[in-house]
Coordinates of C-alpha atoms in Angstrom, one line a residue:
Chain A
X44 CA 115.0 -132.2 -23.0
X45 CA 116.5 -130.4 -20.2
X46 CA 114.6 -127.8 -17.8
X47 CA 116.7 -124.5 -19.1
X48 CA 114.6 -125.5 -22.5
X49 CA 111.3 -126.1 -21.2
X50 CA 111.5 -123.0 -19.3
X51 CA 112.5 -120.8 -22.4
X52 CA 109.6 -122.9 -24.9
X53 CA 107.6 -122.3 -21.8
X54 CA 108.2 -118.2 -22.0
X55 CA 108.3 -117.9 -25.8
X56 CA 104.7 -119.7 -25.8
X57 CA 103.1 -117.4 -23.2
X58 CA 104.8 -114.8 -25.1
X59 CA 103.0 -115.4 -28.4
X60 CA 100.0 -116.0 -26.5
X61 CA 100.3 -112.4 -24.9
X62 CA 100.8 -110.1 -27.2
X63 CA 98.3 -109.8 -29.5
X64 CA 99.2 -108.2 -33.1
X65 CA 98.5 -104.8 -33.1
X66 CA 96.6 -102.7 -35.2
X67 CA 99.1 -99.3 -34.8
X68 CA 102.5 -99.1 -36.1
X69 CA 104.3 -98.6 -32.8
X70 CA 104.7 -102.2 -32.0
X71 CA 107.8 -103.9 -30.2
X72 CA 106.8 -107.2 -30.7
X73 CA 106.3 -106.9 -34.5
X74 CA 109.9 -104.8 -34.6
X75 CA 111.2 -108.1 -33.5
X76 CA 109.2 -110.6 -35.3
X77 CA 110.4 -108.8 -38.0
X78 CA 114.3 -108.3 -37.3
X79 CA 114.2 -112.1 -37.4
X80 CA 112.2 -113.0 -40.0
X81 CA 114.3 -110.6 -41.6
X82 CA 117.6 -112.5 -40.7
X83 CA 116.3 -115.8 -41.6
X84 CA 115.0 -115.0 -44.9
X85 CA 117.6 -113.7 -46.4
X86 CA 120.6 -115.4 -48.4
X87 CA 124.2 -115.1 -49.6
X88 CA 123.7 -114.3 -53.5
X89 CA 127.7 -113.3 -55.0
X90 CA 128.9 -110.4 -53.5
X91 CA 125.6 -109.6 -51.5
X92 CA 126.3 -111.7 -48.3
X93 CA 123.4 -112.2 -45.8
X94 CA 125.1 -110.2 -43.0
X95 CA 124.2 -106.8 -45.1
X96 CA 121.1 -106.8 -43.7
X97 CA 122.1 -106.6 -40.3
X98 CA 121.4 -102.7 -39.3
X99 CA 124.0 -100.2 -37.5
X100 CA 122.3 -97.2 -35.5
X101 CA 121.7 -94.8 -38.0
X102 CA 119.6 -97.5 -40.1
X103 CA 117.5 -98.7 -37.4
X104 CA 116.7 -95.3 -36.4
X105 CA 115.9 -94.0 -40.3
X106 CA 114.0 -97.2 -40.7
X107 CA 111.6 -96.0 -37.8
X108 CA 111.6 -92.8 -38.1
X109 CA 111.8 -90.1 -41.5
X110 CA 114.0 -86.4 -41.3
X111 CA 114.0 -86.0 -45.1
X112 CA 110.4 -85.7 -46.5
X113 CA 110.2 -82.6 -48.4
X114 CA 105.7 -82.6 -47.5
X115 CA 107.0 -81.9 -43.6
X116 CA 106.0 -85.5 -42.0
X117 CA 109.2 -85.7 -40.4
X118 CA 108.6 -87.4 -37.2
X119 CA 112.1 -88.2 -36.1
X120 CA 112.9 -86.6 -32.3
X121 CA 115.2 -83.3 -33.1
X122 CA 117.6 -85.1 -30.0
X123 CA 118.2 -88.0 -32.3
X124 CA 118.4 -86.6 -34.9
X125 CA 121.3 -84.2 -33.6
X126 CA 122.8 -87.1 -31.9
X127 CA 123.1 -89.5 -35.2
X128 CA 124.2 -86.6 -37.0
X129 CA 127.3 -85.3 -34.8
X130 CA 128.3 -89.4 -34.9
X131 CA 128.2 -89.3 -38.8
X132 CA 130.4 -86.0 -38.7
X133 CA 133.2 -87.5 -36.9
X134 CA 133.2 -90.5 -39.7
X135 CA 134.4 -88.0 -42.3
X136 CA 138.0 -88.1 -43.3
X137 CA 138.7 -85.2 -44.4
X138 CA 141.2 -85.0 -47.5
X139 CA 144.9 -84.6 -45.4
X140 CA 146.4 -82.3 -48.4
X141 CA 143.3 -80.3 -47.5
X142 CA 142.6 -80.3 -51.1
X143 CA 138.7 -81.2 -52.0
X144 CA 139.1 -80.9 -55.9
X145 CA 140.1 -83.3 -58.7
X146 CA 139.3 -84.1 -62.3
X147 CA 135.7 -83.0 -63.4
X148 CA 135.4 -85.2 -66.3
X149 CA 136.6 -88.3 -64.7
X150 CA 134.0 -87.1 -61.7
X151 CA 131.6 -87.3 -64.8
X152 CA 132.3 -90.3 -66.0
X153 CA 131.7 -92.0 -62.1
X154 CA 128.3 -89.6 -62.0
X155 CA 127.0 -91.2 -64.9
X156 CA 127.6 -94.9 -63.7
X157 CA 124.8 -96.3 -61.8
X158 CA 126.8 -100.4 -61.2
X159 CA 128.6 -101.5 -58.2
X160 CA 127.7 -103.6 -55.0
X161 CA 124.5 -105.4 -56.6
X162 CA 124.5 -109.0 -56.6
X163 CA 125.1 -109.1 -60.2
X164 CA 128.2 -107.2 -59.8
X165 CA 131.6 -108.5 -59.4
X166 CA 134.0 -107.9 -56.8
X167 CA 136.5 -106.3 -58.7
X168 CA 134.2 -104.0 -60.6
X169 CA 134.8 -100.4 -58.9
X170 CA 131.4 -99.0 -57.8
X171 CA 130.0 -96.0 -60.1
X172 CA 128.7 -92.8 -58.3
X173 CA 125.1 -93.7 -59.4
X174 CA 124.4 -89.8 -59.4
X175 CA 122.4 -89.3 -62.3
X176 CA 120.5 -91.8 -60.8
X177 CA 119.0 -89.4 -58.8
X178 CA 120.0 -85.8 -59.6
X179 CA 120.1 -83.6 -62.4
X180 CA 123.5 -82.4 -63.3
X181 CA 123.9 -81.0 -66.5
X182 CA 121.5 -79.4 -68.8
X183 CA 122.3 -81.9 -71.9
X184 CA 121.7 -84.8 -69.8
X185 CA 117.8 -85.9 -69.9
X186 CA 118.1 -89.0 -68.7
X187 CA 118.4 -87.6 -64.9
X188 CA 116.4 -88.8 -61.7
X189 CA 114.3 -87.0 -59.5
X190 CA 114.8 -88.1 -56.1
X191 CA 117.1 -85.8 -54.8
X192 CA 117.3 -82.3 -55.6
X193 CA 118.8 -80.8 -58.9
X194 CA 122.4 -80.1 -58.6
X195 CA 122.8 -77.4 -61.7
X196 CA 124.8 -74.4 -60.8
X197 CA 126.3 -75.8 -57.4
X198 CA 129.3 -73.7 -57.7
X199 CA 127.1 -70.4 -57.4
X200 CA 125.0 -71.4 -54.9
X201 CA 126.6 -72.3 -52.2
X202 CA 128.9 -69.3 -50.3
X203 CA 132.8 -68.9 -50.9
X204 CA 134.6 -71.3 -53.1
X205 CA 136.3 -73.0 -50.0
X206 CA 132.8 -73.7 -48.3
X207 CA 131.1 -75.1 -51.1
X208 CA 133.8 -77.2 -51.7
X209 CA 134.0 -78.5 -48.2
X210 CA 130.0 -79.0 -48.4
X211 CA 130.3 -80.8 -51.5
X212 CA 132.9 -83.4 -50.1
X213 CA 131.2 -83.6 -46.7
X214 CA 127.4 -84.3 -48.5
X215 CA 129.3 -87.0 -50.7
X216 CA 131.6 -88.6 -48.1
X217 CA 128.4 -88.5 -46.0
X218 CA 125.5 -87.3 -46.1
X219 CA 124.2 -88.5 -43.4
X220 CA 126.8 -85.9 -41.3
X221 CA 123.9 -82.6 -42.5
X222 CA 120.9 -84.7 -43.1
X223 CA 120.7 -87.6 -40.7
X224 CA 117.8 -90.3 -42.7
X225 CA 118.6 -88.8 -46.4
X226 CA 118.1 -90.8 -48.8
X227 CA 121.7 -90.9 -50.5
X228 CA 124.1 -93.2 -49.9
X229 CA 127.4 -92.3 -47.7
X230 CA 129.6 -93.0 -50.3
X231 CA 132.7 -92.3 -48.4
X232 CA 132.0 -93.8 -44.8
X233 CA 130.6 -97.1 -46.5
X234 CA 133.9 -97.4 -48.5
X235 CA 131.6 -97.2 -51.6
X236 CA 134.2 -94.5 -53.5
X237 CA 137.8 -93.7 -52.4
X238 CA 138.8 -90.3 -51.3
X239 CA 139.9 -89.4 -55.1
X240 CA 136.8 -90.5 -56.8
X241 CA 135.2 -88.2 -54.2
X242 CA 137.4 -85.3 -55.1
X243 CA 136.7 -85.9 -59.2
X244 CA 132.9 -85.6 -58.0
X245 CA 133.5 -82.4 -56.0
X246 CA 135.1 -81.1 -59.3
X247 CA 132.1 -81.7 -61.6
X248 CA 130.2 -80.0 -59.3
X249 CA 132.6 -76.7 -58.4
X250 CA 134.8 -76.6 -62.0
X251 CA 133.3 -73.3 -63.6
X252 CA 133.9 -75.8 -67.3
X253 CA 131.9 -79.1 -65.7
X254 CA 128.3 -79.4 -67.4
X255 CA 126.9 -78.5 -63.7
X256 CA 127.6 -75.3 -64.1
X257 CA 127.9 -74.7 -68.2
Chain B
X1368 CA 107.3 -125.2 -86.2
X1369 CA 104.0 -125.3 -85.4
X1370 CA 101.3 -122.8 -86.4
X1371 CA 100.8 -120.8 -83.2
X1372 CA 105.0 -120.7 -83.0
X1373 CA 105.1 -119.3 -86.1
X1374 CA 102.4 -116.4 -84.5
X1375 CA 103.9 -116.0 -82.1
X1376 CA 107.7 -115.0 -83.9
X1377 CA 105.7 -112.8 -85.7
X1378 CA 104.0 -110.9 -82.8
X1379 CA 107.3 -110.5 -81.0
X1380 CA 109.1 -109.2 -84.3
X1381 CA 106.5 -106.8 -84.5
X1382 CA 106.7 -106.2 -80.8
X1383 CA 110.9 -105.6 -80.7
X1384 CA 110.5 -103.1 -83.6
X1385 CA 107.7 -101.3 -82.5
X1386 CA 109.9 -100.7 -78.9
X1387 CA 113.2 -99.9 -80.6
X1388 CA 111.2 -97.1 -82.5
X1389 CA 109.6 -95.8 -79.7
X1390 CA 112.6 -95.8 -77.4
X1391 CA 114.6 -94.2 -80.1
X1392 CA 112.5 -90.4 -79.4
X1393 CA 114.0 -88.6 -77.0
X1394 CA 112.8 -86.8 -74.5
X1395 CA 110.1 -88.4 -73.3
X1396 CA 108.9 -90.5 -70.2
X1397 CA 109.5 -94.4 -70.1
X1398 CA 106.0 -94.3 -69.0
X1399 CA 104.5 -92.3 -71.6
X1400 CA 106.8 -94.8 -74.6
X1401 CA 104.9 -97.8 -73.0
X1402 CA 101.8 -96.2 -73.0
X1403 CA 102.3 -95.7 -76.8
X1404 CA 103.8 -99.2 -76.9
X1405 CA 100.8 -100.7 -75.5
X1406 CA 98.5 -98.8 -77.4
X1407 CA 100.2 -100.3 -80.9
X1408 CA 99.7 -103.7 -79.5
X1409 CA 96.6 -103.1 -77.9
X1410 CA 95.4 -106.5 -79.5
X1411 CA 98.2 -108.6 -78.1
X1412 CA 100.6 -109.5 -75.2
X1413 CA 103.1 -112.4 -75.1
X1414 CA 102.2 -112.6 -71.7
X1415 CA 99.0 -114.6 -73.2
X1416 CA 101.3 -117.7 -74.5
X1417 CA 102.4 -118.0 -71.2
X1418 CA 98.7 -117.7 -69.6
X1419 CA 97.9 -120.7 -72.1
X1420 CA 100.9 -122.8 -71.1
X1421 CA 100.3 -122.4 -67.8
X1422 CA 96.9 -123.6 -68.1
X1423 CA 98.0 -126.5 -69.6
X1424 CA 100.6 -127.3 -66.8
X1425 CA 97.7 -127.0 -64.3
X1426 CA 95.7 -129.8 -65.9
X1427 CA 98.8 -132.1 -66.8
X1428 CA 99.2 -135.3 -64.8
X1429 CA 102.8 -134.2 -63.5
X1430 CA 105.2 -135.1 -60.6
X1431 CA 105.9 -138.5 -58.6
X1432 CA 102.1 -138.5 -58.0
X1433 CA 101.4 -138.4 -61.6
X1434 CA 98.6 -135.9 -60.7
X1435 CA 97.4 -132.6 -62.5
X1436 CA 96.7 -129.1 -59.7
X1437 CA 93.1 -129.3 -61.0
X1438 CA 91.9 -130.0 -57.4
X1439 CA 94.6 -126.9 -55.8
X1440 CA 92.6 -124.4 -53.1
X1441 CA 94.2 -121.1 -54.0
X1442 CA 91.5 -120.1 -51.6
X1443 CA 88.0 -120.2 -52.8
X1444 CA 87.7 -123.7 -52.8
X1445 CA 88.9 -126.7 -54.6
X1446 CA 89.9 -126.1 -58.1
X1447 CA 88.6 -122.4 -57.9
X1448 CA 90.9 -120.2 -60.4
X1449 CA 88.9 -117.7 -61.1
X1450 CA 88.9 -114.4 -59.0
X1451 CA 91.6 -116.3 -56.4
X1452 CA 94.3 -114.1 -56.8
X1453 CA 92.8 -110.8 -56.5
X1454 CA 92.0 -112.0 -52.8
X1455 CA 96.0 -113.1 -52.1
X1456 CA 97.7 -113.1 -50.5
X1457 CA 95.3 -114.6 -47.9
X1458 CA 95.6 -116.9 -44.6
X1459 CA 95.0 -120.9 -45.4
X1460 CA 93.9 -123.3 -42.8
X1461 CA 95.6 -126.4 -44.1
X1462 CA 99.2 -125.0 -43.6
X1463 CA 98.6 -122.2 -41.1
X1464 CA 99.7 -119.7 -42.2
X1465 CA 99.3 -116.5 -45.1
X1466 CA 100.7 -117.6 -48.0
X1467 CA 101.0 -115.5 -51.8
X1468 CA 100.5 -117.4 -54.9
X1469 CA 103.9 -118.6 -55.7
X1470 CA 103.6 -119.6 -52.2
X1471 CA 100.2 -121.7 -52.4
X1472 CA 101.1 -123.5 -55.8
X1473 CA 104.0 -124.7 -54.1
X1474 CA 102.5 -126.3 -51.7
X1475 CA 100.0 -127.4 -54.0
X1476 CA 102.6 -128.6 -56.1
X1477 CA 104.1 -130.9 -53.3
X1478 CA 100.8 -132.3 -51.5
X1479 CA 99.1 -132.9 -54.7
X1480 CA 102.1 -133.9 -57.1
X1481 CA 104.1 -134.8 -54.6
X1482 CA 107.2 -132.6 -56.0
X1483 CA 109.7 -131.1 -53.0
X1484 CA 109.2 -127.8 -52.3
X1485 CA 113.3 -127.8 -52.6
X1486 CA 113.0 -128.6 -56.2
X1487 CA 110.2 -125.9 -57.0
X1488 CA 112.0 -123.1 -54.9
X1489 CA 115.6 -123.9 -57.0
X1490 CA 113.5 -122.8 -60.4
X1491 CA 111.6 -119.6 -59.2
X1492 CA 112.3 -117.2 -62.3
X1493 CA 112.1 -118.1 -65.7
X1494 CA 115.0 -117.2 -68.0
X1495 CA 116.2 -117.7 -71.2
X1496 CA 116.8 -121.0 -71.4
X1497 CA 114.2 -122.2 -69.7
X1498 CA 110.8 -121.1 -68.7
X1499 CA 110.1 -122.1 -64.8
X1500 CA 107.2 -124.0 -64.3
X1501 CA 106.1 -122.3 -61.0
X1502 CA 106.0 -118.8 -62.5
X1503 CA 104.5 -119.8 -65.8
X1504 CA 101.5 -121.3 -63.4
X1505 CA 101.7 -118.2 -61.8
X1506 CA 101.0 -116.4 -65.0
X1507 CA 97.4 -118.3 -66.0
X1508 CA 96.1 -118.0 -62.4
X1509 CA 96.9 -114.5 -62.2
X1510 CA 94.7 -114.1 -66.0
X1511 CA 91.9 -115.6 -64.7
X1512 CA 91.2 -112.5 -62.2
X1513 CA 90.9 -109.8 -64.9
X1514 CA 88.7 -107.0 -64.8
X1515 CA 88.0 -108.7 -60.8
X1516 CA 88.8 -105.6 -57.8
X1517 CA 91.6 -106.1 -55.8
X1518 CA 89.8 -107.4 -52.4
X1519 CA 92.7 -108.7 -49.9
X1520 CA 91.5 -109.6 -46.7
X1521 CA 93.1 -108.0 -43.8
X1522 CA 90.3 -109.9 -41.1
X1523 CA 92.3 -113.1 -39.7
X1524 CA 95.2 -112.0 -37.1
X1525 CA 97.9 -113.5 -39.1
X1526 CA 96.6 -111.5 -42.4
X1527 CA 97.0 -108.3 -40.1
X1528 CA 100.4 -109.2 -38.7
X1529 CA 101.6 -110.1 -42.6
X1530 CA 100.4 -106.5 -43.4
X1531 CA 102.2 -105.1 -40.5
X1532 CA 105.8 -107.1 -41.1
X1533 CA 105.3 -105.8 -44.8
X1534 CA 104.9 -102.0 -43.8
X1535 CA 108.2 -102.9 -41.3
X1536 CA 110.1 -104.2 -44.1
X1537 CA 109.0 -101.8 -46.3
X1538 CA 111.0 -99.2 -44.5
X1539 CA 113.6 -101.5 -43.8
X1540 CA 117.3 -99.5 -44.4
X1541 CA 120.2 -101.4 -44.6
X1542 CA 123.5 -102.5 -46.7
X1543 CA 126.0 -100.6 -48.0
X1544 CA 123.6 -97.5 -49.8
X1545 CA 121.2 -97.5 -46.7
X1546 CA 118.2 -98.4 -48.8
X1547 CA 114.9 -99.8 -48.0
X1548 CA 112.2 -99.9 -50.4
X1549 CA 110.6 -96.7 -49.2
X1550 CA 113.9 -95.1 -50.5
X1551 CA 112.3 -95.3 -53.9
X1552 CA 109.2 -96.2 -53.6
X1553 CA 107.4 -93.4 -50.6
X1554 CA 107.3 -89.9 -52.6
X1555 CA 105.2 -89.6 -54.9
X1556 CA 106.4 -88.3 -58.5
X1557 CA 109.9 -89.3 -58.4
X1558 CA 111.7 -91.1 -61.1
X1559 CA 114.9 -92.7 -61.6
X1560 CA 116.8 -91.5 -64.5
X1561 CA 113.9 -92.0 -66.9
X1562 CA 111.8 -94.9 -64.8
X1563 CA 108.7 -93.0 -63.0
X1564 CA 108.6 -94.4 -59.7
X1565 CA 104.9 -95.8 -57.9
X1566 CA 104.7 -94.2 -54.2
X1567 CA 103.3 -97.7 -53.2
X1568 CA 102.1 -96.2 -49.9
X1569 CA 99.3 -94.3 -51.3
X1570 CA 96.3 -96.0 -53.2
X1571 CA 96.6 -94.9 -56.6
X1572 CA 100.0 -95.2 -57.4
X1573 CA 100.0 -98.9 -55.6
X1574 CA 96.8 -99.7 -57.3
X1575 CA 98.5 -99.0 -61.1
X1576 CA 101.7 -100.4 -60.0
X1577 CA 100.3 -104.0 -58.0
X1578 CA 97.7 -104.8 -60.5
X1579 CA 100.6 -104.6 -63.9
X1580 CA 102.4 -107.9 -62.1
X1581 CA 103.0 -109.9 -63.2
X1582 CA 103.9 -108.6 -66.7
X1583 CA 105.8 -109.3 -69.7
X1584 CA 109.2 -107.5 -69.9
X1585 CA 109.5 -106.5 -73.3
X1586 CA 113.7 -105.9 -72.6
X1587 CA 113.6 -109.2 -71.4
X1588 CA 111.6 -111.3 -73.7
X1589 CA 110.0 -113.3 -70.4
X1590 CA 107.2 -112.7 -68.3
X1591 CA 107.8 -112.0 -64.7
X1592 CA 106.1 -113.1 -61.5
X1593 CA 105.6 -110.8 -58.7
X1594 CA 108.3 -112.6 -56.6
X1595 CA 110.5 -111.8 -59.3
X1596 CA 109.8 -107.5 -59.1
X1597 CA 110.4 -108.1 -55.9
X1598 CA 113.6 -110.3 -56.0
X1599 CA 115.2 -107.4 -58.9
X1600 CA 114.4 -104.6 -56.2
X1601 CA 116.2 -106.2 -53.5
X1602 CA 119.0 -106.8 -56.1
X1603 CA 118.9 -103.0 -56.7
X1604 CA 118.5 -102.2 -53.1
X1605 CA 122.1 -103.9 -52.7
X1606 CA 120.6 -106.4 -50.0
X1607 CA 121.1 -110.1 -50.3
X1608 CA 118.6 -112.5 -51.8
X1609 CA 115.2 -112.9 -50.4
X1610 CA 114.7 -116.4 -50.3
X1611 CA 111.4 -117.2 -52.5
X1612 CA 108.0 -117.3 -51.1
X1613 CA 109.1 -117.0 -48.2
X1614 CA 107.5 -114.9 -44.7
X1615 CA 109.5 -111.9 -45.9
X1616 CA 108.6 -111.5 -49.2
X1617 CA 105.0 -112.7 -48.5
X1618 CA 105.0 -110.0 -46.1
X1619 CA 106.0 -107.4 -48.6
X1620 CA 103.6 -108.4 -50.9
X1621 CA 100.6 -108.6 -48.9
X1622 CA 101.3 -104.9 -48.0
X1623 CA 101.4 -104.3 -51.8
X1624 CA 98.7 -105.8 -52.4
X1625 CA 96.2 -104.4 -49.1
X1626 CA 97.3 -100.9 -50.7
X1627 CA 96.1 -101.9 -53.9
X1628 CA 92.7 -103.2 -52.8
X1629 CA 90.0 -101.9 -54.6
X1630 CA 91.5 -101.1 -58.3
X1631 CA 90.7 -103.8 -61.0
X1632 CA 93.1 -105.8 -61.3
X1633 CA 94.7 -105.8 -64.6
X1634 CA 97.7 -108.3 -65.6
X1635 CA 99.2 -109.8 -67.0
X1636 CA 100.6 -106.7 -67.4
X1637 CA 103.3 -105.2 -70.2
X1638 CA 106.2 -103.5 -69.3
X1639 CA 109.6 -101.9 -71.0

């Protein structure tokens, strides 16, 4: 056993000896305990390889801190929040025919699929937009979630044509641009749907014949 | 085919039908079709055959040891079933460390049967083809605390610091959708699609949610250990697998579980 290690077991014991667990939630030493308890415990299973748990910025900061909680206990610093935001902006690619719109019923067809990038998914298997999963987007639909906000009658709501349609692709390709901890997926920036697939979903929502706004 | 078989086709006919019918109406809650489903089988769960085969694995001589888990501590002592796991999961002197039931049979499993840990941990879940021998324990212990509140201890340090990794990966966001449990599971009266969601950091919704695990999946035909809820959501979540029993998922559950102190606890439960 050379010195180098002595010293750091040495360090690492005086460490744990230190700090004693703390009752409040604002804890540096459990944040740590827990990024590697984190990192060991968790495996390659299929496509889900161990590495997805390792955080970028924008995760470590929503996994401290909330922006999105419709009861106002936001506590995230408006600084941050403005910082991670402008970042998220910049990871937009914006369409370069500068058209936002595609086919509404394929944009349906993806809205209704809730697979992709599980475990028990397969690698070849396209991702679905999992949006019903979470919104309400058509009057005959029942079987809609409730965790983000109803979506019926986007096209009317939102200003001019050309703005809502640039809204609806920037809130798909990433949310995360306008909202910095929401809860939805950036579907674009995370290579989750392709730049088509977005437009078809940007159609469901603006086409005046899409069950959005029937 | 033996007498209680025979039963027990019968029960789960009864059970399938009665499900399809209910699921069939439209336009109502998944929650409120169980709780019609559960009142039409209000005198039955097959969660019970695996309550009785479990107790019979706990008193069988089994493993290179040839020894039955009658003498396991899940806690209150020596052989002590009853009321143990409405107090897990809780700190144990012998290993050191906080441990949840799937946890504490395991190592019950090994010192008294003398079967590697390895072995147990590569047959967590049931399926089916196979029942798995851990979970099916995990099913009779987990009977013997009915109608007994929900009284996790949160005294010893490393209790506490379980607790407080839980809450941390609780809110845990990562992968490719950004999700942590809290995505789902930290507003209260959210559903997905039809699924009403528990906000498991307030009392009442973690109470009704912690004390139904385990529970028999009536879309699966098994029953389902807590490490297995939690496994599935992690599945969902897009993250990798959680390794079983291990720190993080013991963490996870004992900050299910603290929240859910004080309800009765309930399970084996019944679920779509």
């Amino acid at each position: 056993m050379n010195a180098k290690l002595i010293f750091g077991m040495t360090i690492t014991l005086s460490l744990a000896t230190a700090m004693p667990v703390q009752a409040d939630s604002k804890s540096p030493y459990l944040d740590a305990k827990t990024a590697a308890i984190i990192k060991r415990d968790f495996r390659d299973k299929g496509i889900a390889k161990a590495d997805r748990v390792n955080q970028d910025e924008l995760q470590v900061a929503c996994s401290k801190y909330r922006d999105d909680m419709p009861d106002g206990t936001n506590d995230m610093p408006n600084r941050t929040k403005v910082n991670l935001e402008e970042k998220q902006l910049k990871s937009i690619k914006w369409p370069a025919d500068g058209n936002f719109v595609g086919d509404w019923k394929a944009g349906e067809k993806l809205a209704q699929s809730g697979k992709g990038m599980t475990w028990s998914d397969k690698a070849d298997e396209p991702a679905g937009g999992n949006c019903y999963n979470c919104h309400q987007l058509s009057s005959k639909e029942i079987a809609y979630g409730t965790i983000g906000p109803s979506l019926l009658n986007y096209a009317k709501k939102h200003g001019s044509r050309e703005e809502s349609e640039r809204r609806a692709y920037g809130h798909i390709y990433n949310v995360k641009a306008y909202i910095a901890c929401s809860n939805m997926p950036r579907f674009g920036s995370m290579g989750i749907l392709s730049e088509a697939q977005i437009k078809d979903l940007v159609a469901l929502l603006m086409d005046p014949e899409s069950p959005v706004n029937k | 085919m033996n007498t209680s078989n025979v039963s027990k086709v019968v029960m789960l006919l009864a059970l399938a039908t009665s499900y399809v019918a209910i699921a069939a109406e439209g336009g109502v809650s998944d929650s409120d079709r169980i709780a019609q489903y559960r009142e039409m089988i209000s005198d039955g769960n097959p969660a019970d055959f695996d309550e009785m085969a479990g107790e019979e694995l706990w008193k069988k001589p089994g493993g290179p040891k040839n020894a039955s888990l009658e003498k396991c501590d899940l806690g209150k002592g020596s052989g002590v079933v009853k009321g143990a796991y409405a107090e897990m999961p809780r700190y144990f002197k012998d290993t050191d460390r906080v441990q949840d039931l799937e946890s504490r049979l395991m190592t019950c499993m090994n010192t008294l049967q003398g079967i590697p840990e390895e072995e147990i941990a590569a047959k967590p879940f049931s399926t089916e083809q196979k029942n798995s021998d851990i979970s099916t324990l995990a099913t009779y212990v987990v009977g013997q605390s009915k109608g007994i509140k929900m009284a996790v201890s949160v005294k010893h340090p490393k209790e506490k610091e379980a607790y407080e990794i839980g809450k941390r990966i609780f809110n845990y966001r990562a992968g490719p959708y950004d999700f942590s449990c809290s995505t789902c599971h930290a507003t209260s009266g959210v559903r997905i699609r039809m699924q009403d969601l528990p906000n498991l950091n307030v009392a009442k919704d973690a109470q009704a949610a912690y004390t139904s695990w385990p529970a028999y999946r009536v879309s699966q035909g098994l029953t389902r250990s807590f490490e297995w809820r939690l496994n599935d959501c992690f599945r969902q979540q897009r993250f990798p697998e959680p390794k079983f029993a291990s720190e993080a998922t013991i963490a996870l559950t004992m900050y299910s579980a603290v929240n859910a102190n004080g309800a009765e606890y309930a399970g084996p439960g019944l679920k779509r």
